Each structure stands twice: as C-alpha cells, then as structure tokens.
Amino acid sequence: MKVRDLMSKDVQVARPGDSLQEVARRMHDGDFGFMPVADGDTLIGTITDRDLVVRALAGGVSATAPVVEFITRDPYTARVDDDLKTVLDAMSSRQIRRLPVLDKDNRLVGVVSLGDLSTRVKEKYAGEALEGISRN
C-alpha cells in the first residue's frame, strides 16, 4: 500500500500571512490541530494548535501576528509513492503524528495522519506506529 491510498487530500492549508487568530479559528471550526503552511503549492512549514499556544500565545504575541513567524520549517514529509511501512516506521522513529505529502514535483498534495492510518490499515500496523510515536 502507498501513501496516496490513504492520505487525506482535502486539506486545509495556512498561508504565510494568515493571522494566528485566523488559523486557530479554522482549526477550531474544522476540529483539527495541524495545518501545512504553503506559499502557493510549495510547502514552507507546518503549524499545530500546540505551536499556537506554546510558541505564540504563551509569549504574549498578538493574535494578528502572521502565522509564518511560528511555523516549524522544513518538516519531515512523505511522498505520494512512499510505501506505507516506510512512512509508519518514520512516523514512529521520529514521533510524528501527521505528515505533509508531496508529489514528484514537491507540491503539497495531502496529509497522512495517525488517524488516517488507524482507520484505514490493519490495526497491527497502526498500533505499532502509535506505540512508537507515543513513547517518551
């Protein structure tokens, strides 16, 4: 099985100039805690609900500040043609719950998450990934 077979393709994307409040509102409304940040279709980073709280809010930053100041740059990514086992192993070893997915031209085309894995693949593989991701 390949990443393209189970990735989420309908992904909300933040833009570098989006405000922290706007991104937080979209996360709230969509009930998710992770967004790729892209300039056009080029991935420049990721932002999580935790980033919004720990990196921005806790530091007293204005809600109107641009999200680009608080993103994780150069995130680990998956490719659409990557083998599922390879991606699971990488997620486990790096303790990552969500990965942006890129095509052969490095364009952002989706996200693969532990949630995708847990609902769409054999329990054994998702359980192994969760165990690896969750260890201290």
GROMACS .gro file of C-alpha atoms in nm:
model
  136
    1MET     CA    1   0.000   0.000   0.000
    2LYS     CA    2   0.119   0.350  -0.086
    3VAL     CA    3   0.070   0.679   0.099
    4ARG     CA    4  -0.159   0.808  -0.179
    5ASP     CA    5  -0.400   0.525  -0.098
    6LEU     CA    6  -0.482   0.660   0.247
    7MET     CA    7  -0.376   1.023   0.270
    8SER     CA    8  -0.630   1.299   0.319
    9LYS     CA    9  -0.648   1.504   0.002
   10ASP     CA   10  -0.895   1.769   0.119
   11VAL     CA   11  -0.650   1.952   0.341
   12GLN     CA   12  -0.684   2.297   0.494
   13VAL     CA   13  -0.370   2.499   0.422
   14ALA     CA   14  -0.248   2.810   0.602
   15ARG     CA   15  -0.074   3.086   0.409
   16PRO     CA   16   0.231   3.269   0.549
   17GLY     CA   17   0.042   3.594   0.604
   18ASP     CA   18  -0.260   3.439   0.774
   19SER     CA   19  -0.303   3.564   1.128
   20LEU     CA   20  -0.266   3.337   1.427
   21GLN     CA   21  -0.630   3.400   1.514
   22GLU     CA   22  -0.749   3.309   1.164
   23VAL     CA   23  -0.553   2.983   1.167
   24ALA     CA   24  -0.673   2.900   1.519
   25ARG     CA   25  -1.033   2.967   1.414
   26ARG     CA   26  -1.000   2.740   1.110
   27MET     CA   27  -0.853   2.465   1.329
   28HIS     CA   28  -1.140   2.506   1.575
   29ASP     CA   29  -1.408   2.509   1.305
   30GLY     CA   30  -1.258   2.205   1.130
   31ASP     CA   31  -1.183   2.017   1.453
   32PHE     CA   32  -0.818   1.954   1.366
   33GLY     CA   33  -0.491   2.062   1.525
   34PHE     CA   34  -0.246   2.066   1.234
   35MET     CA   35  -0.210   2.263   0.913
   36PRO     CA   36   0.054   2.266   0.646
   37VAL     CA   37   0.171   2.616   0.564
   38ALA     CA   38   0.226   2.676   0.195
   39ASP     CA   39   0.320   2.958  -0.036
   40GLY     CA   40   0.118   2.867  -0.344
   41ASP     CA   41   0.154   2.490  -0.364
   42THR     CA   42   0.503   2.493  -0.211
   43LEU     CA   43   0.520   2.367   0.147
   44ILE     CA   44   0.718   2.602   0.370
   45GLY     CA   45   0.629   2.453   0.708
   46THR     CA   46   0.361   2.330   0.944
   47ILE     CA   47   0.170   2.473   1.237
   48THR     CA   48  -0.009   2.292   1.518
   49ASP     CA   49  -0.253   2.400   1.783
   50ARG     CA   50   0.029   2.343   2.031
   51ASP     CA   51   0.256   2.579   1.834
   52LEU     CA   52  -0.014   2.845   1.851
   53VAL     CA   53  -0.037   2.813   2.228
   54VAL     CA   54   0.323   2.747   2.330
   55ARG     CA   55   0.515   2.950   2.073
   56ALA     CA   56   0.276   3.240   2.031
   57LEU     CA   57   0.006   3.280   2.297
   58ALA     CA   58   0.233   3.196   2.590
   59GLY     CA   59   0.478   3.457   2.466
   60GLY     CA   60   0.213   3.728   2.460
   61VAL     CA   61   0.210   3.763   2.084
   62SER     CA   62  -0.081   3.947   1.923
   63ALA     CA   63  -0.350   3.732   1.763
   64THR     CA   64  -0.298   3.934   1.446
   65ALA     CA   65   0.067   3.826   1.409
   66PRO     CA   66   0.140   3.630   1.090
   67VAL     CA   67   0.149   3.254   1.133
   68VAL     CA   68   0.476   3.228   0.938
   69GLU     CA   69   0.666   3.354   1.246
   70PHE     CA   70   0.567   3.042   1.444
   71ILE     CA   71   0.579   2.757   1.194
   72THR     CA   72   0.800   2.454   1.202
   73ARG     CA   73   1.017   2.490   0.894
   74ASP     CA   74   1.147   2.202   0.685
   75PRO     CA   75   0.908   1.944   0.830
   76TYR     CA   76   0.956   1.579   0.763
   77THR     CA   77   0.736   1.483   0.469
   78ALA     CA   78   0.609   1.178   0.285
   79ARG     CA   79   0.582   1.124  -0.089
   80VAL     CA   80   0.268   1.001  -0.260
   81ASP     CA   81   0.452   0.692  -0.383
   82ASP     CA   82   0.616   0.606  -0.049
   83ASP     CA   83   0.543   0.263   0.085
   84LEU     CA   84   0.314   0.267   0.388
   85LYS     CA   85   0.552   0.060   0.601
   86THR     CA   86   0.833   0.309   0.537
   87VAL     CA   87   0.613   0.601   0.639
   88LEU     CA   88   0.488   0.422   0.951
   89ASP     CA   89   0.845   0.345   1.054
   90ALA     CA   90   0.947   0.709   1.000
   91MET     CA   91   0.648   0.839   1.196
   92SER     CA   92   0.728   0.602   1.479
   93SER     CA   93   1.101   0.671   1.495
   94ARG     CA   94   1.054   1.049   1.472
   95GLN     CA   95   0.743   1.051   1.696
   96ILE     CA   96   0.535   1.235   1.435
   97ARG     CA   97   0.155   1.214   1.421
   98ARG     CA   98   0.098   1.395   1.090
   99LEU     CA   99   0.300   1.433   0.771
  100PRO     CA  100   0.250   1.661   0.474
  101VAL     CA  101   0.251   1.461   0.150
  102LEU     CA  102   0.433   1.589  -0.159
  103ASP     CA  103   0.417   1.480  -0.522
  104LYS     CA  104   0.715   1.423  -0.752
  105ASP     CA  105   0.732   1.798  -0.820
  106ASN     CA  106   0.745   1.880  -0.446
  107ARG     CA  107   0.391   2.019  -0.448
  108LEU     CA  108   0.176   1.973  -0.140
  109VAL     CA  109  -0.099   1.725  -0.229
  110GLY     CA  110  -0.222   1.592   0.105
  111VAL     CA  111  -0.158   1.491   0.464
  112VAL     CA  112  -0.121   1.149   0.618
  113SER     CA  113  -0.203   1.121   0.986
  114LEU     CA  114  -0.207   0.861   1.255
  115GLY     CA  115  -0.586   0.896   1.241
  116ASP     CA  116  -0.584   0.803   0.871
  117LEU     CA  117  -0.368   0.504   0.949
  118SER     CA  118  -0.577   0.387   1.242
  119THR     CA  119  -0.899   0.384   1.042
  120ARG     CA  120  -0.771   0.257   0.708
  121VAL     CA  121  -0.499  -0.001   0.769
  122LYS     CA  122  -0.458  -0.315   0.972
  123GLU     CA  123  -0.476  -0.249   1.343
  124LYS     CA  124  -0.137  -0.411   1.395
  125TYR     CA  125   0.046  -0.150   1.188
  126ALA     CA  126  -0.138   0.149   1.331
  127GLY     CA  127  -0.085   0.014   1.683
  128GLU     CA  128   0.288  -0.026   1.624
  129ALA     CA  129   0.310   0.330   1.489
  130LEU     CA  130   0.111   0.471   1.781
  131GLU     CA  131   0.332   0.289   2.029
  132GLY     CA  132   0.645   0.432   1.868
  133ILE     CA  133   0.503   0.783   1.838
  134SER     CA  134   0.379   0.788   2.197
  135ARG     CA  135   0.693   0.668   2.374
  136ASN     CA  136   0.879   0.920   2.586
   0.00000   0.00000   0.00000
